[in-house]
Short mmCIF file of N, CA and C in Angstrom, two decimals:
data_model
loop_
_atom_site.label_atom_id
_atom_site.label_comp_id
_atom_site.label_asym_id
_atom_site.label_seq_id
_atom_site.Cartn_x
_atom_site.Cartn_y
_atom_site.Cartn_z
N MET A 21 -51.29 -28.23 -123.38
CA MET A 21 -51.25 -27.07 -122.52
C MET A 21 -49.94 -26.31 -122.79
N ILE A 22 -50.04 -25.02 -122.81
CA ILE A 22 -48.88 -24.17 -123.11
C ILE A 22 -48.25 -23.77 -121.77
N ASN A 23 -46.97 -23.98 -121.66
CA ASN A 23 -46.25 -23.60 -120.47
C ASN A 23 -45.73 -22.16 -120.66
N MET A 24 -45.93 -21.37 -119.63
CA MET A 24 -45.46 -19.99 -119.66
C MET A 24 -44.57 -19.77 -118.44
N THR A 25 -43.56 -19.01 -118.65
CA THR A 25 -42.71 -18.62 -117.51
C THR A 25 -43.41 -17.50 -116.76
N PRO A 26 -43.08 -17.27 -115.53
CA PRO A 26 -43.66 -16.14 -114.82
C PRO A 26 -43.42 -14.82 -115.53
N TYR A 27 -42.27 -14.65 -116.15
CA TYR A 27 -41.97 -13.41 -116.88
C TYR A 27 -42.92 -13.24 -118.05
N GLU A 28 -43.18 -14.30 -118.81
CA GLU A 28 -44.08 -14.22 -119.94
C GLU A 28 -45.49 -13.88 -119.49
N LEU A 29 -45.90 -14.45 -118.35
CA LEU A 29 -47.23 -14.17 -117.81
C LEU A 29 -47.36 -12.69 -117.45
N VAL A 30 -46.32 -12.17 -116.77
CA VAL A 30 -46.37 -10.76 -116.38
C VAL A 30 -46.39 -9.84 -117.60
N VAL A 31 -45.61 -10.19 -118.60
CA VAL A 31 -45.59 -9.40 -119.85
C VAL A 31 -46.97 -9.41 -120.50
N LEU A 32 -47.60 -10.56 -120.56
CA LEU A 32 -48.93 -10.67 -121.14
C LEU A 32 -49.98 -9.88 -120.36
N LEU A 33 -49.90 -9.99 -119.04
CA LEU A 33 -50.86 -9.23 -118.20
C LEU A 33 -50.61 -7.70 -118.33
N ALA A 34 -49.36 -7.33 -118.35
CA ALA A 34 -49.05 -5.89 -118.52
C ALA A 34 -49.49 -5.39 -119.89
N ALA A 35 -49.32 -6.23 -120.92
CA ALA A 35 -49.78 -5.81 -122.26
C ALA A 35 -51.27 -5.63 -122.29
N GLY A 36 -52.04 -6.49 -121.62
CA GLY A 36 -53.47 -6.32 -121.55
C GLY A 36 -53.87 -5.06 -120.79
N PHE A 37 -53.17 -4.80 -119.69
CA PHE A 37 -53.47 -3.63 -118.89
C PHE A 37 -53.19 -2.36 -119.69
N PHE A 38 -52.01 -2.28 -120.27
CA PHE A 38 -51.65 -1.06 -121.00
C PHE A 38 -52.43 -0.95 -122.32
N TYR A 39 -52.91 -2.04 -122.85
CA TYR A 39 -53.78 -2.00 -124.03
C TYR A 39 -55.06 -1.24 -123.73
N ILE A 40 -55.72 -1.58 -122.65
CA ILE A 40 -56.93 -0.93 -122.27
C ILE A 40 -56.68 0.53 -121.85
N LEU A 41 -55.64 0.72 -121.06
CA LEU A 41 -55.28 2.06 -120.61
C LEU A 41 -54.95 2.99 -121.77
N SER A 42 -54.20 2.51 -122.74
CA SER A 42 -53.82 3.35 -123.88
C SER A 42 -55.02 3.61 -124.80
N ALA A 43 -55.94 2.66 -124.92
CA ALA A 43 -57.14 2.89 -125.71
C ALA A 43 -57.99 4.02 -125.11
N GLY A 44 -58.15 4.00 -123.80
CA GLY A 44 -58.89 5.07 -123.11
C GLY A 44 -58.15 6.40 -123.22
N ALA A 45 -56.84 6.37 -123.05
CA ALA A 45 -56.05 7.56 -123.11
C ALA A 45 -56.09 8.17 -124.52
N TYR A 46 -56.08 7.32 -125.54
CA TYR A 46 -56.20 7.81 -126.93
C TYR A 46 -57.53 8.50 -127.12
N ALA A 47 -58.61 7.85 -126.68
CA ALA A 47 -59.95 8.43 -126.87
C ALA A 47 -60.04 9.79 -126.14
N PHE A 48 -59.50 9.84 -124.93
CA PHE A 48 -59.57 11.08 -124.15
C PHE A 48 -58.77 12.20 -124.80
N THR A 49 -57.48 11.90 -125.13
CA THR A 49 -56.61 12.95 -125.66
C THR A 49 -57.10 13.41 -127.05
N TYR A 50 -57.58 12.47 -127.87
CA TYR A 50 -58.08 12.85 -129.18
C TYR A 50 -59.29 13.76 -129.02
N THR A 51 -60.24 13.40 -128.16
CA THR A 51 -61.43 14.21 -127.96
C THR A 51 -61.09 15.55 -127.36
N TYR A 52 -60.21 15.56 -126.39
CA TYR A 52 -59.81 16.83 -125.76
C TYR A 52 -59.12 17.73 -126.80
N GLY A 53 -58.28 17.18 -127.62
CA GLY A 53 -57.63 17.96 -128.67
C GLY A 53 -58.62 18.54 -129.66
N ARG A 54 -59.64 17.75 -129.97
CA ARG A 54 -60.66 18.26 -130.90
C ARG A 54 -61.50 19.33 -130.24
N MET A 55 -61.87 19.13 -128.97
CA MET A 55 -62.70 20.12 -128.28
C MET A 55 -62.02 21.45 -128.15
N ARG A 56 -60.73 21.42 -127.85
CA ARG A 56 -59.97 22.66 -127.61
C ARG A 56 -59.22 23.12 -128.87
N SER A 57 -59.42 22.43 -129.99
CA SER A 57 -58.69 22.77 -131.26
C SER A 57 -57.19 22.84 -131.06
N MET A 58 -56.67 21.83 -130.36
CA MET A 58 -55.23 21.78 -130.05
C MET A 58 -54.61 20.63 -130.85
N ASN A 59 -53.98 20.97 -131.96
CA ASN A 59 -53.39 19.94 -132.83
C ASN A 59 -52.29 19.16 -132.16
N LYS A 60 -51.55 19.82 -131.24
CA LYS A 60 -50.48 19.12 -130.53
C LYS A 60 -51.03 18.00 -129.66
N VAL A 61 -52.16 18.24 -129.06
CA VAL A 61 -52.79 17.19 -128.21
C VAL A 61 -53.30 16.03 -129.08
N LYS A 62 -53.86 16.39 -130.24
CA LYS A 62 -54.29 15.32 -131.16
C LYS A 62 -53.11 14.52 -131.64
N LEU A 63 -51.99 15.14 -131.89
CA LEU A 63 -50.78 14.42 -132.29
C LEU A 63 -50.25 13.57 -131.13
N PHE A 64 -50.37 14.11 -129.91
CA PHE A 64 -49.93 13.38 -128.72
C PHE A 64 -50.74 12.12 -128.57
N SER A 65 -52.02 12.18 -128.98
CA SER A 65 -52.88 10.98 -128.88
C SER A 65 -52.36 9.82 -129.71
N LEU A 66 -51.58 10.14 -130.76
CA LEU A 66 -51.02 9.07 -131.60
C LEU A 66 -49.98 8.25 -130.84
N LEU A 67 -49.36 8.80 -129.80
CA LEU A 67 -48.47 7.99 -128.97
C LEU A 67 -49.24 6.87 -128.29
N PHE A 68 -50.45 7.21 -127.83
CA PHE A 68 -51.28 6.17 -127.22
C PHE A 68 -51.72 5.13 -128.23
N VAL A 69 -51.95 5.56 -129.44
CA VAL A 69 -52.31 4.60 -130.50
C VAL A 69 -51.13 3.65 -130.72
N ALA A 70 -49.91 4.18 -130.77
CA ALA A 70 -48.74 3.35 -130.95
C ALA A 70 -48.56 2.34 -129.81
N LEU A 71 -48.78 2.82 -128.59
CA LEU A 71 -48.67 1.93 -127.43
C LEU A 71 -49.77 0.85 -127.49
N MET A 72 -50.97 1.23 -127.89
CA MET A 72 -52.06 0.26 -128.00
C MET A 72 -51.74 -0.80 -129.06
N LEU A 73 -51.23 -0.33 -130.19
CA LEU A 73 -50.87 -1.29 -131.27
C LEU A 73 -49.73 -2.23 -130.84
N TYR A 74 -48.77 -1.71 -130.11
CA TYR A 74 -47.69 -2.54 -129.62
C TYR A 74 -48.20 -3.59 -128.63
N CYS A 75 -49.05 -3.16 -127.71
CA CYS A 75 -49.64 -4.10 -126.75
C CYS A 75 -50.49 -5.14 -127.46
N ALA A 76 -51.23 -4.73 -128.47
CA ALA A 76 -52.02 -5.71 -129.22
C ALA A 76 -51.12 -6.71 -129.92
N TYR A 77 -50.01 -6.21 -130.46
CA TYR A 77 -49.06 -7.11 -131.11
C TYR A 77 -48.52 -8.13 -130.11
N LEU A 78 -48.16 -7.68 -128.92
CA LEU A 78 -47.66 -8.57 -127.89
C LEU A 78 -48.68 -9.68 -127.54
N MET A 79 -49.93 -9.27 -127.42
CA MET A 79 -50.96 -10.23 -127.05
C MET A 79 -51.29 -11.20 -128.21
N ILE A 80 -51.35 -10.65 -129.43
CA ILE A 80 -51.72 -11.48 -130.58
C ILE A 80 -50.60 -12.45 -130.92
N SER A 81 -49.38 -12.03 -130.70
CA SER A 81 -48.25 -12.92 -131.01
C SER A 81 -48.01 -13.96 -129.95
N SER A 82 -48.72 -13.88 -128.84
CA SER A 82 -48.57 -14.83 -127.75
C SER A 82 -49.21 -16.18 -128.13
N PRO A 83 -48.56 -17.26 -127.86
CA PRO A 83 -49.12 -18.60 -128.21
C PRO A 83 -50.23 -19.04 -127.28
N VAL A 84 -50.51 -18.24 -126.24
CA VAL A 84 -51.53 -18.61 -125.27
C VAL A 84 -52.92 -18.53 -125.87
N PHE A 85 -53.16 -17.53 -126.71
CA PHE A 85 -54.52 -17.33 -127.20
C PHE A 85 -54.78 -18.16 -128.48
N THR A 86 -56.02 -18.60 -128.57
CA THR A 86 -56.42 -19.32 -129.80
C THR A 86 -56.72 -18.32 -130.89
N SER A 87 -56.96 -18.83 -132.08
CA SER A 87 -57.20 -17.93 -133.20
C SER A 87 -58.49 -17.10 -132.97
N PHE A 88 -59.46 -17.62 -132.23
CA PHE A 88 -60.65 -16.85 -131.92
C PHE A 88 -60.28 -15.55 -131.17
N TRP A 89 -59.48 -15.71 -130.11
CA TRP A 89 -59.11 -14.58 -129.30
C TRP A 89 -58.20 -13.60 -130.04
N LYS A 90 -57.36 -14.16 -130.90
CA LYS A 90 -56.48 -13.28 -131.71
C LYS A 90 -57.31 -12.47 -132.69
N THR A 91 -58.31 -13.10 -133.27
CA THR A 91 -59.20 -12.38 -134.19
C THR A 91 -59.99 -11.33 -133.43
N LEU A 92 -60.46 -11.69 -132.24
CA LEU A 92 -61.22 -10.73 -131.44
C LEU A 92 -60.35 -9.52 -131.06
N LEU A 93 -59.12 -9.76 -130.69
CA LEU A 93 -58.21 -8.69 -130.34
C LEU A 93 -57.94 -7.78 -131.57
N THR A 94 -57.78 -8.40 -132.71
CA THR A 94 -57.52 -7.62 -133.94
C THR A 94 -58.73 -6.75 -134.26
N VAL A 95 -59.92 -7.29 -134.22
CA VAL A 95 -61.13 -6.52 -134.50
C VAL A 95 -61.32 -5.40 -133.47
N ALA A 96 -61.08 -5.73 -132.20
CA ALA A 96 -61.22 -4.72 -131.13
C ALA A 96 -60.23 -3.61 -131.31
N THR A 97 -59.02 -3.92 -131.73
CA THR A 97 -58.00 -2.90 -131.93
C THR A 97 -58.39 -1.94 -133.05
N PHE A 98 -58.86 -2.48 -134.16
CA PHE A 98 -59.29 -1.58 -135.27
C PHE A 98 -60.53 -0.81 -134.87
N THR A 99 -61.37 -1.39 -134.05
CA THR A 99 -62.55 -0.67 -133.55
C THR A 99 -62.14 0.50 -132.69
N TYR A 100 -61.23 0.24 -131.76
CA TYR A 100 -60.71 1.31 -130.90
C TYR A 100 -60.09 2.44 -131.69
N LEU A 101 -59.52 2.14 -132.82
CA LEU A 101 -58.93 3.19 -133.64
C LEU A 101 -59.99 4.07 -134.31
N ILE A 102 -61.13 3.50 -134.60
CA ILE A 102 -62.21 4.17 -135.34
C ILE A 102 -63.17 4.91 -134.42
N VAL A 103 -63.47 4.37 -133.25
CA VAL A 103 -64.56 4.88 -132.41
C VAL A 103 -64.39 6.35 -132.02
N PRO A 104 -63.25 6.82 -131.51
CA PRO A 104 -63.19 8.23 -131.14
C PRO A 104 -63.50 9.20 -132.29
N ARG A 105 -62.98 8.93 -133.46
CA ARG A 105 -63.24 9.79 -134.63
C ARG A 105 -64.72 9.67 -135.08
N ALA A 106 -65.25 8.46 -135.06
CA ALA A 106 -66.65 8.28 -135.46
C ALA A 106 -67.59 8.96 -134.46
N MET A 107 -67.31 8.81 -133.18
CA MET A 107 -68.19 9.44 -132.20
C MET A 107 -68.11 10.96 -132.22
N TRP A 108 -66.91 11.49 -132.52
CA TRP A 108 -66.78 12.93 -132.69
C TRP A 108 -67.66 13.42 -133.83
N TRP A 109 -67.64 12.66 -134.94
CA TRP A 109 -68.47 13.01 -136.12
C TRP A 109 -69.94 12.98 -135.74
N VAL A 110 -70.38 11.97 -135.01
CA VAL A 110 -71.79 11.85 -134.60
C VAL A 110 -72.17 12.99 -133.69
N VAL A 111 -71.37 13.27 -132.71
CA VAL A 111 -71.72 14.33 -131.74
C VAL A 111 -71.78 15.68 -132.43
N VAL A 112 -70.85 15.98 -133.32
CA VAL A 112 -70.89 17.26 -134.04
C VAL A 112 -72.16 17.36 -134.89
N ARG A 113 -72.51 16.29 -135.57
CA ARG A 113 -73.73 16.32 -136.39
C ARG A 113 -74.96 16.55 -135.54
N ILE A 114 -75.05 15.87 -134.40
CA ILE A 114 -76.22 16.05 -133.50
C ILE A 114 -76.31 17.48 -133.00
N HIS A 115 -75.18 18.02 -132.56
CA HIS A 115 -75.19 19.41 -132.04
C HIS A 115 -75.46 20.43 -133.14
N ASN A 116 -74.99 20.19 -134.33
CA ASN A 116 -75.28 21.09 -135.45
C ASN A 116 -76.77 21.08 -135.77
N ALA A 117 -77.37 19.88 -135.75
CA ALA A 117 -78.82 19.78 -136.03
C ALA A 117 -79.64 20.47 -134.94
N GLU A 118 -79.20 20.30 -133.66
CA GLU A 118 -79.91 20.99 -132.59
C GLU A 118 -79.73 22.50 -132.70
N ARG A 119 -78.58 22.95 -133.08
CA ARG A 119 -78.33 24.37 -133.22
C ARG A 119 -79.20 24.95 -134.32
N GLU A 120 -79.34 24.23 -135.41
CA GLU A 120 -80.19 24.71 -136.54
C GLU A 120 -81.66 24.78 -136.13
N LYS A 121 -82.10 23.78 -135.36
CA LYS A 121 -83.51 23.78 -134.88
C LYS A 121 -83.71 25.00 -133.97
N ALA A 122 -82.76 25.26 -133.10
CA ALA A 122 -82.89 26.40 -132.18
C ALA A 122 -82.93 27.72 -132.92
N VAL A 123 -82.10 27.87 -133.97
CA VAL A 123 -82.09 29.08 -134.77
C VAL A 123 -83.40 29.22 -135.50
N ASN A 124 -83.93 28.17 -136.07
CA ASN A 124 -85.19 28.21 -136.79
C ASN A 124 -86.34 28.58 -135.87
N ARG A 125 -86.32 28.10 -134.63
CA ARG A 125 -87.40 28.45 -133.67
C ARG A 125 -87.34 29.91 -133.28
N THR A 126 -86.17 30.49 -133.17
CA THR A 126 -86.09 31.89 -132.76
C THR A 126 -86.50 32.85 -133.86
N TYR A 127 -86.45 32.43 -135.09
CA TYR A 127 -86.83 33.33 -136.20
C TYR A 127 -88.23 33.09 -136.70
N ARG A 128 -89.03 32.33 -135.98
CA ARG A 128 -90.41 32.14 -136.41
C ARG A 128 -91.30 33.23 -135.92
#
């Protein structure tokens, strides 16, 4: 059994909390920046990426988790980095296809 001090426990819990919070904030700010074509907001979203990566590092480097959980955290972190950009690509493609269908229907 691994002994943790109360301080280490609080740091680990805070890292988990801010990990999830920063992942959501990254997705939101990235999407908002893309919707409004605001490059500064997209750049600001990278701060949340940095916070998420730092929190992931804190959790992965903790001796509390087994290699399974460390691998899961690593995969989840890389997934969180990809999902907002991938979903933006999917949504744009869907809306472009719908727009083309609507244009084709109006010219028939």
